[in-house]
Short mmCIF file of C-alpha atoms and ligand atoms in Angstrom, two decimals:
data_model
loop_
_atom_site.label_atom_id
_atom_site.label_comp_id
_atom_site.label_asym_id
_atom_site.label_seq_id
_atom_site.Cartn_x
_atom_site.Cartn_y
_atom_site.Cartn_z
CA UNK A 1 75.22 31.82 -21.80
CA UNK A 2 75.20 35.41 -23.07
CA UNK A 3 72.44 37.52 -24.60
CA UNK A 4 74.13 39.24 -27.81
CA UNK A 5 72.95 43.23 -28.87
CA UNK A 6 73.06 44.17 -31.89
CA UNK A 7 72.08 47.88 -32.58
CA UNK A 8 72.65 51.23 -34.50
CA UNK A 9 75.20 53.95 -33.76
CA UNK A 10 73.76 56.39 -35.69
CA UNK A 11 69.99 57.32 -36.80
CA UNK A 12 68.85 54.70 -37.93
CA UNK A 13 68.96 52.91 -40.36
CA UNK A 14 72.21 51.59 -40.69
CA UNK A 15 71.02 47.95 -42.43
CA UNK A 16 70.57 46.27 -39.03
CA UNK A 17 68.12 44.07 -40.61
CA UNK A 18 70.91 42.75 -43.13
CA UNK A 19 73.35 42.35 -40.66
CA UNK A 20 71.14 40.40 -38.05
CA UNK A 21 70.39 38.17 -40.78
CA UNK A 22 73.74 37.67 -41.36
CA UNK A 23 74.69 36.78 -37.80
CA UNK A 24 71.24 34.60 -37.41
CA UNK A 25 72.95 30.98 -38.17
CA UNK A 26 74.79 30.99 -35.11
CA UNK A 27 71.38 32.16 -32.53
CA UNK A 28 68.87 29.85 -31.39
CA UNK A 29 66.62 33.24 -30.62
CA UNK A 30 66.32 36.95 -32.22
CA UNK A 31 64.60 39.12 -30.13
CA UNK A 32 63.27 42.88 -30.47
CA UNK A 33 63.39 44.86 -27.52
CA UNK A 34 62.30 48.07 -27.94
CA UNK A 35 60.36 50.38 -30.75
CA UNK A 36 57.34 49.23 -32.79
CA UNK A 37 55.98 50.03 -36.34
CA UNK A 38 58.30 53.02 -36.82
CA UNK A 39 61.32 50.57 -37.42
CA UNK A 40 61.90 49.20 -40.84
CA UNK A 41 64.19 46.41 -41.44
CA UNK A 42 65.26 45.45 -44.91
CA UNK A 43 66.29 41.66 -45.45
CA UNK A 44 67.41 40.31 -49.25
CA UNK A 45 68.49 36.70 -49.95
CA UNK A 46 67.95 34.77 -52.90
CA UNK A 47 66.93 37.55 -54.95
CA UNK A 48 63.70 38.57 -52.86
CA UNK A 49 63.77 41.38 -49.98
CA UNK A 50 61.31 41.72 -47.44
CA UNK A 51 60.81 44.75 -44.89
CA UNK A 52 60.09 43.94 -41.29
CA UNK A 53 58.50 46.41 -38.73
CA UNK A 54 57.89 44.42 -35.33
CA UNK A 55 58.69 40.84 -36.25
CA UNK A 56 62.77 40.35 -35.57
CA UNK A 57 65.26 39.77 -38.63
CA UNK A 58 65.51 36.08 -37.80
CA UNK A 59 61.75 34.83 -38.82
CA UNK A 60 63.23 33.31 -42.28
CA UNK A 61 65.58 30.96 -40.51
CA UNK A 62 64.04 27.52 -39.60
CA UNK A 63 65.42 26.76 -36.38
CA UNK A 64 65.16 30.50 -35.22
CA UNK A 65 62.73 31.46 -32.27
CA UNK A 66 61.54 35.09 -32.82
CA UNK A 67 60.58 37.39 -29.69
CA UNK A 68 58.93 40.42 -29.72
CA UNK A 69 59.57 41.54 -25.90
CA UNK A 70 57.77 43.65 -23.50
CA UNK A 71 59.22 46.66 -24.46
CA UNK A 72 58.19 46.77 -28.08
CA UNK A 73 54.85 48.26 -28.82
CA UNK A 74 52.50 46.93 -31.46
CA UNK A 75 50.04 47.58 -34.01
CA UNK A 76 48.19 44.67 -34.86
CA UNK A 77 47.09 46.24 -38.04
CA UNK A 78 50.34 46.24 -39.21
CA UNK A 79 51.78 43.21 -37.57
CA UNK A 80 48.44 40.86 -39.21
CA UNK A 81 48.07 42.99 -42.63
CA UNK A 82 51.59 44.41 -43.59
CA UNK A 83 53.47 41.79 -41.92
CA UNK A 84 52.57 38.06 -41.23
CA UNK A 85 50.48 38.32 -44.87
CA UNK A 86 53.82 38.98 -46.52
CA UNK A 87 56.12 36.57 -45.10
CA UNK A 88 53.68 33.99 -44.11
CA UNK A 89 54.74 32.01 -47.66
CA UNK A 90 58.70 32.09 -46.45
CA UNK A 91 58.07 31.76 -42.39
CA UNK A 92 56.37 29.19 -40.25
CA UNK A 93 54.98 32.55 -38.03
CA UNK A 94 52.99 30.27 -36.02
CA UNK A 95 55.82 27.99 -34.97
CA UNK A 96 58.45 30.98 -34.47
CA UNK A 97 57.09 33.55 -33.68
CA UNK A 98 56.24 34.44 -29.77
CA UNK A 99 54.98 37.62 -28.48
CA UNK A 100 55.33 39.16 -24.89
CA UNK A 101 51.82 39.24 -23.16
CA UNK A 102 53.25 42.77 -21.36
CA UNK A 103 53.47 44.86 -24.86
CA UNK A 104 51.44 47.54 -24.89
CA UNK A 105 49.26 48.18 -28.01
CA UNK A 106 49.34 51.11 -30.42
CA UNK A 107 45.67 52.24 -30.65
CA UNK A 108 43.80 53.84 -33.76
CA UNK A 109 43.70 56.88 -31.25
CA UNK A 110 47.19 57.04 -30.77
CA UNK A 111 48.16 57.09 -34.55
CA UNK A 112 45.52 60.51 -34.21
CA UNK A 113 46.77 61.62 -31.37
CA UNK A 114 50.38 61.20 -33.42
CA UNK A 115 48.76 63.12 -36.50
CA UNK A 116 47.51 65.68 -33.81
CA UNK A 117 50.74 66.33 -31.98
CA UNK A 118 52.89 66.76 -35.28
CA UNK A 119 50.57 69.11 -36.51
CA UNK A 120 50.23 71.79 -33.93
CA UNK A 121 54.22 71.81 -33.42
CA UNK A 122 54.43 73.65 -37.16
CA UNK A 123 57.72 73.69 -37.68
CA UNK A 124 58.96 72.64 -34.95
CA UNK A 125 57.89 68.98 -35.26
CA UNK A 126 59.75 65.95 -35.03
CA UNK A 127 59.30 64.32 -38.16
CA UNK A 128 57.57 61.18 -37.03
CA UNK A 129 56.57 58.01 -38.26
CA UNK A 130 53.12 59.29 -37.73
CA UNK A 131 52.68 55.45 -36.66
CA UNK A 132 51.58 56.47 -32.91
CA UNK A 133 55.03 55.89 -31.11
CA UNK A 134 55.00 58.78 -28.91
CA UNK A 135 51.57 58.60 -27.52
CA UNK A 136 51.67 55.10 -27.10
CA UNK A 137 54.94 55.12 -24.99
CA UNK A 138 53.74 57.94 -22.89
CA UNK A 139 50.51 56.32 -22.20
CA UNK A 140 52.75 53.20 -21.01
CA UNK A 141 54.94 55.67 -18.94
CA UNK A 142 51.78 57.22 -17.45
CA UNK A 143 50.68 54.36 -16.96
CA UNK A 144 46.93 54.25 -18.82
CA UNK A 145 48.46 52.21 -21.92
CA UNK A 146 46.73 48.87 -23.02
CA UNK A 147 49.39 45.53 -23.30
CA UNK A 148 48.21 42.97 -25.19
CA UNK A 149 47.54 40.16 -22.46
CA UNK A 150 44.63 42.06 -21.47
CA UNK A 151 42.92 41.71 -24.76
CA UNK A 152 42.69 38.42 -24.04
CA UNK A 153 40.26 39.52 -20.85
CA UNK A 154 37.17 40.18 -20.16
CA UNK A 155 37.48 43.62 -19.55
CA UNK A 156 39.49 44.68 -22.11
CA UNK A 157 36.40 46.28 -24.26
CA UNK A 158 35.55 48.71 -21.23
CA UNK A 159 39.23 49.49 -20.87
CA UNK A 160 39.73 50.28 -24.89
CA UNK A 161 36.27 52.04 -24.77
CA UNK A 162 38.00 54.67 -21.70
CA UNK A 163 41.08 55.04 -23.17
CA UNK A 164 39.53 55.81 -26.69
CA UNK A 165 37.24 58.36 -25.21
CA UNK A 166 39.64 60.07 -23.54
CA UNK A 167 42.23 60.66 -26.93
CA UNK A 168 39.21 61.88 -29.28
CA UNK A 169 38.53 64.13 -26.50
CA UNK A 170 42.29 65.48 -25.99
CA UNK A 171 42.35 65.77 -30.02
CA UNK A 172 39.12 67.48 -29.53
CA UNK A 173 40.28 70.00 -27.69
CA UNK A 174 43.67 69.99 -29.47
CA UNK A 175 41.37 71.59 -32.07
CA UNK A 176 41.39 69.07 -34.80
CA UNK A 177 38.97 67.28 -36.57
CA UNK A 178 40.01 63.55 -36.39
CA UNK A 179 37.69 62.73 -39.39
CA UNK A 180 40.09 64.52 -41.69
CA UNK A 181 42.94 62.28 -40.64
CA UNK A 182 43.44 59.24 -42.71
CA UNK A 183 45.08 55.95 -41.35
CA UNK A 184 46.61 53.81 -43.82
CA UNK A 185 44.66 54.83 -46.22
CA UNK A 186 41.68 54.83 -44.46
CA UNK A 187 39.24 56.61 -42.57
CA UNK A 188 39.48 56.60 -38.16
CA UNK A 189 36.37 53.97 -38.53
CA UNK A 190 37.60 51.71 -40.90
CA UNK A 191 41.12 51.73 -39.96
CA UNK A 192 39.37 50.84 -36.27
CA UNK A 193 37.15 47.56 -37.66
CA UNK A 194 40.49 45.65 -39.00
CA UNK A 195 42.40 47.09 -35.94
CA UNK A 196 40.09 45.28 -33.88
CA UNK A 197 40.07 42.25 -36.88
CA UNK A 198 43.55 42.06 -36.79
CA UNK A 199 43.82 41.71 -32.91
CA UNK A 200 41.32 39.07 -32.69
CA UNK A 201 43.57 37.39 -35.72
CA UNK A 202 47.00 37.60 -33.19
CA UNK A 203 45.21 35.49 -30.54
CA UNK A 204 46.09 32.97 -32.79
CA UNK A 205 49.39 33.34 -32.08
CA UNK A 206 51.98 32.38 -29.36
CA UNK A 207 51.65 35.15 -26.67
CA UNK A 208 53.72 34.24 -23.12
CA UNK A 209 55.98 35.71 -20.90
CA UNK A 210 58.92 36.33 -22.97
CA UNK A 211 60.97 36.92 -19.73
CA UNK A 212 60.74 33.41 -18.31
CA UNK A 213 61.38 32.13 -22.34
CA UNK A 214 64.80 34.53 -22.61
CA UNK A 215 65.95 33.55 -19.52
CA UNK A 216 65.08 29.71 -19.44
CA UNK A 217 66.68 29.53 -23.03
CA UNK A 218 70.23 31.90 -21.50
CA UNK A 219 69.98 28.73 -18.55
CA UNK A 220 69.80 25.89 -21.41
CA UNK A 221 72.62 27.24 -23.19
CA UNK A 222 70.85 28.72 -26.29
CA UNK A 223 72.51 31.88 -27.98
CA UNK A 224 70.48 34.68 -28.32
CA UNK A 225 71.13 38.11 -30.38
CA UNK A 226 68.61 40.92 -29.28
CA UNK A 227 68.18 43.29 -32.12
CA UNK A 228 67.87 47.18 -32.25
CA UNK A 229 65.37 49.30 -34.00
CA UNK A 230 66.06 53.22 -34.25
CA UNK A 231 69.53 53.71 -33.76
CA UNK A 232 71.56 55.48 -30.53
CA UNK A 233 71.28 59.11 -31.64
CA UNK A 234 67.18 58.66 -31.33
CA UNK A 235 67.67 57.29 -27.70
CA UNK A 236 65.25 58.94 -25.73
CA UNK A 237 67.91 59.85 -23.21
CA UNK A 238 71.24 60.15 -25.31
CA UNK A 239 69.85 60.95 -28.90
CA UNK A 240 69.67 64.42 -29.90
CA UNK A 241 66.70 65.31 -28.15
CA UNK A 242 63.82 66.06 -28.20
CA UNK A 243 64.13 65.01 -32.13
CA UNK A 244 64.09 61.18 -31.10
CA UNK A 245 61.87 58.21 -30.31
CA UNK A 246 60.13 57.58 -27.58
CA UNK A 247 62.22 54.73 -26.38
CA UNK A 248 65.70 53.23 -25.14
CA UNK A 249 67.15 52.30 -27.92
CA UNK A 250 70.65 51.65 -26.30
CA UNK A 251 72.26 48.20 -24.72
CA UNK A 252 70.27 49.13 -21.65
CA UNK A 253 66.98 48.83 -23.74
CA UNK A 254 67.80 45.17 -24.12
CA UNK A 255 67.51 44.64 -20.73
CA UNK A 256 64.45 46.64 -19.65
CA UNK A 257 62.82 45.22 -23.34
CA UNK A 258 63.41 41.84 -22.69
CA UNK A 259 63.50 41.02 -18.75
CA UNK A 260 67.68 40.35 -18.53
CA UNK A 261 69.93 41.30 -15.75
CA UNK A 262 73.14 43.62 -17.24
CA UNK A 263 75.05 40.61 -15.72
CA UNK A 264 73.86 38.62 -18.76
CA UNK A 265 74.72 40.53 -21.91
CA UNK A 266 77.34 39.15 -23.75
CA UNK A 267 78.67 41.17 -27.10
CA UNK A 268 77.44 44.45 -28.10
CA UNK A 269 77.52 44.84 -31.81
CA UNK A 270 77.50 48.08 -32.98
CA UNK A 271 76.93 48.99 -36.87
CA UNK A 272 77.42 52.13 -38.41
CA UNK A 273 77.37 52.99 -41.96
CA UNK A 274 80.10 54.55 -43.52
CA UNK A 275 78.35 57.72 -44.33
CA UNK A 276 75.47 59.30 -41.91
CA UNK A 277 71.40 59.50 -42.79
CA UNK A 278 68.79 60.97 -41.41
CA UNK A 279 65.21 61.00 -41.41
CA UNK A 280 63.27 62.92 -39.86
CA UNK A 281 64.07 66.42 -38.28
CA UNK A 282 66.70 67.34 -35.75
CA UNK A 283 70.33 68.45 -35.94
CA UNK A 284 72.66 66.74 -38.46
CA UNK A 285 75.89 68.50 -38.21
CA UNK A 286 77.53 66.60 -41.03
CA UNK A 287 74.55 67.07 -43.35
CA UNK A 288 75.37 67.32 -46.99
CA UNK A 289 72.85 69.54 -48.56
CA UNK A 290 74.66 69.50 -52.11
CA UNK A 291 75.19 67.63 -55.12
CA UNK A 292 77.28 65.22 -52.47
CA UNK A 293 74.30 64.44 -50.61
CA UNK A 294 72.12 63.94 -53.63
CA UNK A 295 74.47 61.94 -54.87
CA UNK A 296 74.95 59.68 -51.64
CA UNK A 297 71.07 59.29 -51.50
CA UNK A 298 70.70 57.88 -54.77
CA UNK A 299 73.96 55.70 -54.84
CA UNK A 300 72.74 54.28 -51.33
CA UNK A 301 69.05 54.01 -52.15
CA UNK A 302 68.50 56.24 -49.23
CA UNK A 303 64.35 56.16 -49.33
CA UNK A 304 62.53 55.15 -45.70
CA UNK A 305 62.01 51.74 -45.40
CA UNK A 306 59.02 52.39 -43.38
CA UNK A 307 57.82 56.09 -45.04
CA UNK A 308 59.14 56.04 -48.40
CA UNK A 309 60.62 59.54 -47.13
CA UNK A 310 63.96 60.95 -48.65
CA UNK A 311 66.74 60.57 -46.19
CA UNK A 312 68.83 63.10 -45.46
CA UNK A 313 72.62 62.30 -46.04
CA UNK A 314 75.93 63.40 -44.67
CA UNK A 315 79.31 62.18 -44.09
CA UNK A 316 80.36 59.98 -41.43
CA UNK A 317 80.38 61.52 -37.86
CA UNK A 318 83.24 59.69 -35.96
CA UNK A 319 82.68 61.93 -32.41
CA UNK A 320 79.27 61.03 -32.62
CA UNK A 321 79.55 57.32 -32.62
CA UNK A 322 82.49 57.42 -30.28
CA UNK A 323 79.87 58.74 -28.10
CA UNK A 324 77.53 55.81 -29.45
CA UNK A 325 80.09 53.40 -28.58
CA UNK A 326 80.41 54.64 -25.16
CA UNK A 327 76.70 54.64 -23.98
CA UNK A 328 76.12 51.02 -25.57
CA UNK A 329 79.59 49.50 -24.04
CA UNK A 330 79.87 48.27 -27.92
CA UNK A 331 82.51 45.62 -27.95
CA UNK A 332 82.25 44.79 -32.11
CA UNK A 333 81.67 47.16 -35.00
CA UNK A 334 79.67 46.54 -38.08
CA UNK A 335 80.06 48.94 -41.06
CA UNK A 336 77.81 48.91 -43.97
CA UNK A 337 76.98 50.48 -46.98
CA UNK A 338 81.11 50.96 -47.56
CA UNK A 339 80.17 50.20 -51.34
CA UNK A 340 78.35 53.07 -51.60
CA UNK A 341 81.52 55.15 -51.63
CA UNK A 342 83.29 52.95 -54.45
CA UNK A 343 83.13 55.68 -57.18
CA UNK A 344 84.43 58.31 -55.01
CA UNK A 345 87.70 60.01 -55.30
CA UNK A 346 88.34 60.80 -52.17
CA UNK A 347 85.84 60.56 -48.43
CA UNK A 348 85.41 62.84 -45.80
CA UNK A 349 84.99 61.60 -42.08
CA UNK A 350 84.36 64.39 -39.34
CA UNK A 351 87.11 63.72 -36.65
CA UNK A 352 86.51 67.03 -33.93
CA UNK A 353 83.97 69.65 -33.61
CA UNK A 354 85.21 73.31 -33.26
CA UNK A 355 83.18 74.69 -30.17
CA UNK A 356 84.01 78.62 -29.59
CA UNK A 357 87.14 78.54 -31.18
CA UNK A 358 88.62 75.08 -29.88
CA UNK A 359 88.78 71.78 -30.87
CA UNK A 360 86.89 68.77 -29.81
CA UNK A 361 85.64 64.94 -29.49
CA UNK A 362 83.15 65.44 -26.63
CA UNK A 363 79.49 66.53 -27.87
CA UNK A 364 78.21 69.18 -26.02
CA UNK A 365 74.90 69.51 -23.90
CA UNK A 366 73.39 71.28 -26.85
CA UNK A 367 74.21 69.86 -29.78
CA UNK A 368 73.10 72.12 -32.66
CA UNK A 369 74.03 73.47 -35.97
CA UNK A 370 76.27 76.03 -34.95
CA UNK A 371 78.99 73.16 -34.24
CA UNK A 372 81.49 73.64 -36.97
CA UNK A 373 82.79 70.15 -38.01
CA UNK A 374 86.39 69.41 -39.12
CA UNK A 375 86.97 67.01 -41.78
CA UNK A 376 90.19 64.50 -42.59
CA UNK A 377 89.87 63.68 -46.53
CA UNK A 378 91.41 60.07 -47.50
CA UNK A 379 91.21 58.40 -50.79
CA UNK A 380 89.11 56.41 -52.19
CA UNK A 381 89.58 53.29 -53.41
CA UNK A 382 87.69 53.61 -56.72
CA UNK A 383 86.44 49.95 -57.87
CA UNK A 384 83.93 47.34 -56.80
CA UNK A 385 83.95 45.40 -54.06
CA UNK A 386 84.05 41.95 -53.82
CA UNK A 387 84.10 39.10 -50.69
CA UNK A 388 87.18 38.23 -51.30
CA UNK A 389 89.86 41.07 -51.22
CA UNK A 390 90.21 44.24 -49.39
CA UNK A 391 91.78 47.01 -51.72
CA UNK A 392 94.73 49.17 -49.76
CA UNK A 393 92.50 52.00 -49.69
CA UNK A 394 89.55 50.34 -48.11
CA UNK A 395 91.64 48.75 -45.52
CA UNK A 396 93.43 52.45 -44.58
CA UNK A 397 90.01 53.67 -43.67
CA UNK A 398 88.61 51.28 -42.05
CA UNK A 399 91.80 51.12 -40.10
CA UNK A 400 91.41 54.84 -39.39
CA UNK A 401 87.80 54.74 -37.89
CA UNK A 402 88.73 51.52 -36.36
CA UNK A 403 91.70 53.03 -34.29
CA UNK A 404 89.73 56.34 -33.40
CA UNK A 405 86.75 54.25 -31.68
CA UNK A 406 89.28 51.90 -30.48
CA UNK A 407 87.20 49.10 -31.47
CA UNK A 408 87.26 46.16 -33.56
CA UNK A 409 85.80 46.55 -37.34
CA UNK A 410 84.83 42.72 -37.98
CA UNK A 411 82.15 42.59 -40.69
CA UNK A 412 82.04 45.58 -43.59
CA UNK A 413 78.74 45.08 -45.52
CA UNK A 414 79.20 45.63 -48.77
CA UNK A 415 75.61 45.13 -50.55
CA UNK A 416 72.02 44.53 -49.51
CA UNK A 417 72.27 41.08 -50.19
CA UNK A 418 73.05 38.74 -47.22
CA UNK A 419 75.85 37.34 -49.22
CA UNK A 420 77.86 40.83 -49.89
CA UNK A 421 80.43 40.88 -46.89
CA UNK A 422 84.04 41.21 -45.85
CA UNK A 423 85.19 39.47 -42.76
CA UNK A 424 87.95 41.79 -41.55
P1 GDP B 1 67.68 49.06 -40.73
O1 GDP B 1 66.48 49.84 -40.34
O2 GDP B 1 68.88 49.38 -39.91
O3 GDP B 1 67.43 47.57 -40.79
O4 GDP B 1 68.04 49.52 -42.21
P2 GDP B 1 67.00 49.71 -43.43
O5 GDP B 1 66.60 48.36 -43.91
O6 GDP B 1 65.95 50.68 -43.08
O7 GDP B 1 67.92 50.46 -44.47
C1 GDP B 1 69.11 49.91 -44.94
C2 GDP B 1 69.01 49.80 -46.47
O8 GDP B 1 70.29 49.56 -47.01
C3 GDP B 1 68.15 48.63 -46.92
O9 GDP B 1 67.55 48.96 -48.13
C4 GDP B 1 69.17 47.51 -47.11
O10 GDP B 1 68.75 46.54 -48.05
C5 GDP B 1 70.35 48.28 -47.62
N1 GDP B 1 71.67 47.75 -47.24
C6 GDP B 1 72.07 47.12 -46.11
N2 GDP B 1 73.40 46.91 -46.13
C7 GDP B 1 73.86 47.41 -47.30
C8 GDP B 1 75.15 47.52 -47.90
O11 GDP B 1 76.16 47.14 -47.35
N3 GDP B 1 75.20 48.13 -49.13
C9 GDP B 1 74.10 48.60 -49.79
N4 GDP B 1 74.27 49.18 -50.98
N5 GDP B 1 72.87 48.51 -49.25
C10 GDP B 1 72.76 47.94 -48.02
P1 IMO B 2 64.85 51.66 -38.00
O1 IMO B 2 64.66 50.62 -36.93
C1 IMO B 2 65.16 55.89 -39.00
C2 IMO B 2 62.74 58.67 -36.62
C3 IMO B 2 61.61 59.41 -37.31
C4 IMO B 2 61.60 60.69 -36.51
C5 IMO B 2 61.93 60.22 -35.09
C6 IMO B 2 60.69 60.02 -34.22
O2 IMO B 2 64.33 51.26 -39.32
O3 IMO B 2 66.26 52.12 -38.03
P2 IMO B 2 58.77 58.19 -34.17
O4 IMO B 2 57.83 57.72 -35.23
O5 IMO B 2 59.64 57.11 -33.60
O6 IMO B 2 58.09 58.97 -33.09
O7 IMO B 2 59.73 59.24 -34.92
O8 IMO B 2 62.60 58.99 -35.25
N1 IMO B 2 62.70 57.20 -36.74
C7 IMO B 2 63.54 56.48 -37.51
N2 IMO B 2 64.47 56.87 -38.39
N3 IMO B 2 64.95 54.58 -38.78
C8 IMO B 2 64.03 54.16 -37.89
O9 IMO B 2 63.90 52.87 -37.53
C9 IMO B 2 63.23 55.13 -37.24
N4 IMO B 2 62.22 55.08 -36.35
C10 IMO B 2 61.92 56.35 -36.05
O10 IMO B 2 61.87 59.61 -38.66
O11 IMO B 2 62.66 61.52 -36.93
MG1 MG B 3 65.06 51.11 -41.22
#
């Protein structure tokens, strides 16, 4: 057997928690490969939604084994309190969920150090989560970082103690007071006590090496779907840099994130909506910063899962995710959200950039705001959607966008609820 992927073209976003819920009847496993408490993945089904940060999309399925792999990075805080507490009426956590003894934690210190880092770039800061992504991946990189099999050892005190130590006094010198910061509400110290609650709380839970699990399970037969957080154009390496994460959030990811050969993935689903957001800063060259965009933020609900933040809105960028397509080898698009455009008279899809003068589909080294995009208008189809049939409209562009990525369009998304689809 095949590992699936299923991840975002564009940044973020894009209702990959939906659509993995979608897909989950036909997986034995769901597992997350790469990000941590920054994602925020929306789920709705039987008239209750749920957000997920860490856990993977397929926790509310019975049968479904949940993995959060090596190469996601967690907060127990989070996980225990904003997390587990929520779903723990709808999910049998204990049973389904395992976690990868090689994750590396996200410290109190590194949400500071997060706080810290944003602060003294002014105005040229990224925008983050503020949920201690980048520190905590470049600890891991550097190699000082903290996974969460060692909490389970004896000298995992000393070794939080160091690490501690050494962020209050790089904030320190950073200039900043780290008793002004707040963390979830709370002060460094408090946040700290249920950090350290919270952690003893997730030895209660199934931590192993997720490697030998994901591969034994690929040997037995089992399907599994890895799932994306982030989305391609906040790759570390490919996104538009250095306003990304701090992680792979490509195809490759998967394999790095979860302990698989290349040899073994399978599909790559790639999902898109059909419109762009953003949050966060960072180049957007299809931004709408009109009534348009107002309007497409309100009509799509376009509010941060994970930081209640306005998202920036813009039309769909079709060199951009022929790029995406490229880097993640995507064999099957996803587009959501189409039902956001019902009311619309006509839509807007960027098809070249004009770079000095001439056209084109490649993006450029430095991708910045001085790119002029070109536009192709089509119709819209002007009425609600339903499961059932495809108005002549609706068909014509997704026919369009599928025949410029020259991939296949099977599932359009056409509501938050897991029910609201077209199979194309
Ligand atoms: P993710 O991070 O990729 O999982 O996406 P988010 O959950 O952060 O954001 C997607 C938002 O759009 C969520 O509120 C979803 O419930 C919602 N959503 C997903 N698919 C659709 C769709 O096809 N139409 C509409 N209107 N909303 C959708
Ligand atoms: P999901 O999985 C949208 C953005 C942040 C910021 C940049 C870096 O829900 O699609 P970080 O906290 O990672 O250091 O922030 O990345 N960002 C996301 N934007 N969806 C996400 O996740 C995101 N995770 C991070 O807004 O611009
Ligand atoms: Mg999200």
């Amino acid at each position: 057997m095949k590992i699936d992927v299923l991840l975002g073209l564009q940044w973020g976003d894009e209702g990959k928690g939906k659509a993995i819920d979608v897909l989950t009847p036909t997986y034995d496993i769901v597992a997350r490969f790469q990000g941590g408490t920054n994602a925020g993945h929306t789920l709705e089904f039987d008239n209750q939604k749920f957000i997920l940060h860490t856990i993977p999309s397929g926790i509310f399925r019975e049968n479904t084994k949940n993995v959060i792999g090596n190469g996601v990075i967690i907060d127990p805080y989070i996980l225990i309190n904003k997390e587990i507490k929520s779903i723990a009426p709808f999910a049998d956590v204990k049973k389904n969920l395992f976690i990868s003894l090689k994750s590396n934690l996200i410290l109190p210190t590194h949400r500071l150090l997060d706080h810290a880092q944003e602060a003294a770039l002014g105005n040229r800061k990224i925008g983050s989560t503020l949920k201690g992504i980048g520190p905590t991946y470049a600890d891991k990189t550097s190699r000082k970082g903290i996974r969460i099999g060692e909490a389970l050892l004896p000298e995992f005190k000393e070794k939080y103690a160091k690490l501690k130590q050494s962020h209050l006094q790089l904030i320190e010198n950073m200039g900043f007071d780290y008793s002004q910061i707040k963390i979830e509400g709370l002060s460094f110290e408090a946040f700290e006590e249920q950090w350290m609650t919270a952690l003893e709380t997730l030895k209660g839970y199934q931590m192993v090496s997720t490697e030998y699990l994901i591969n034994n399970a690929l040997s037995e037969g089992k399907a599994i779907l890895a799932e994306g957080a982030q989305g391609t154009l906040l790759d570390v390496d490919f996104g538009t840099y250095p306003y990304v994460t701090s992680s792979n959030t490509i195809t490759a990811g998967a394999c790095s994130g979860l302990g698989v050969g290349p040899s073994k993935i399978g599909k790559v689903y790639g999902l898109f909506k059909a419109y762009c957001t953003r949050v966060g800063a960072g180049v957007f060259p299809t931004e709408l910063k009109d009534e348009m965009g107002e309007y497409l933020q309100n009509k799509g609900k376009e509010f941060g899962s994970t930081t209640q933040r306005p998202r920036r809105c813009g039309w769909i960028d079709l060199p951009l995710l022929k790029y995406a397509c490229m880097v993640n080898g995507v064999t099957d698009l996803i587009i959501t959200k189409v039902d956001v455009l019902n009311d619309l008279d006509s839509i807007k899809m960027c098809t070249d950039y004009k770079v000095n003068g001439k056209l084109t589909q490649e993006i450029p080294f430095r991708l910045d705001d001085t790119l002029e995009p070109v536009y192709k208008t089509m119709p819209g189809w002007k009425q609600e959607l339903s499961s059932t049939q495809i108005p002549r409209q609706l068909a014509e562009y997704i026919n369009y966008i599928a025949d410029y990525l020259n991939q296949k369009i099977f599932l359009i998304s056409i509501g938050p609820d897991r029910k609201d689809n077209i199979i194309f």
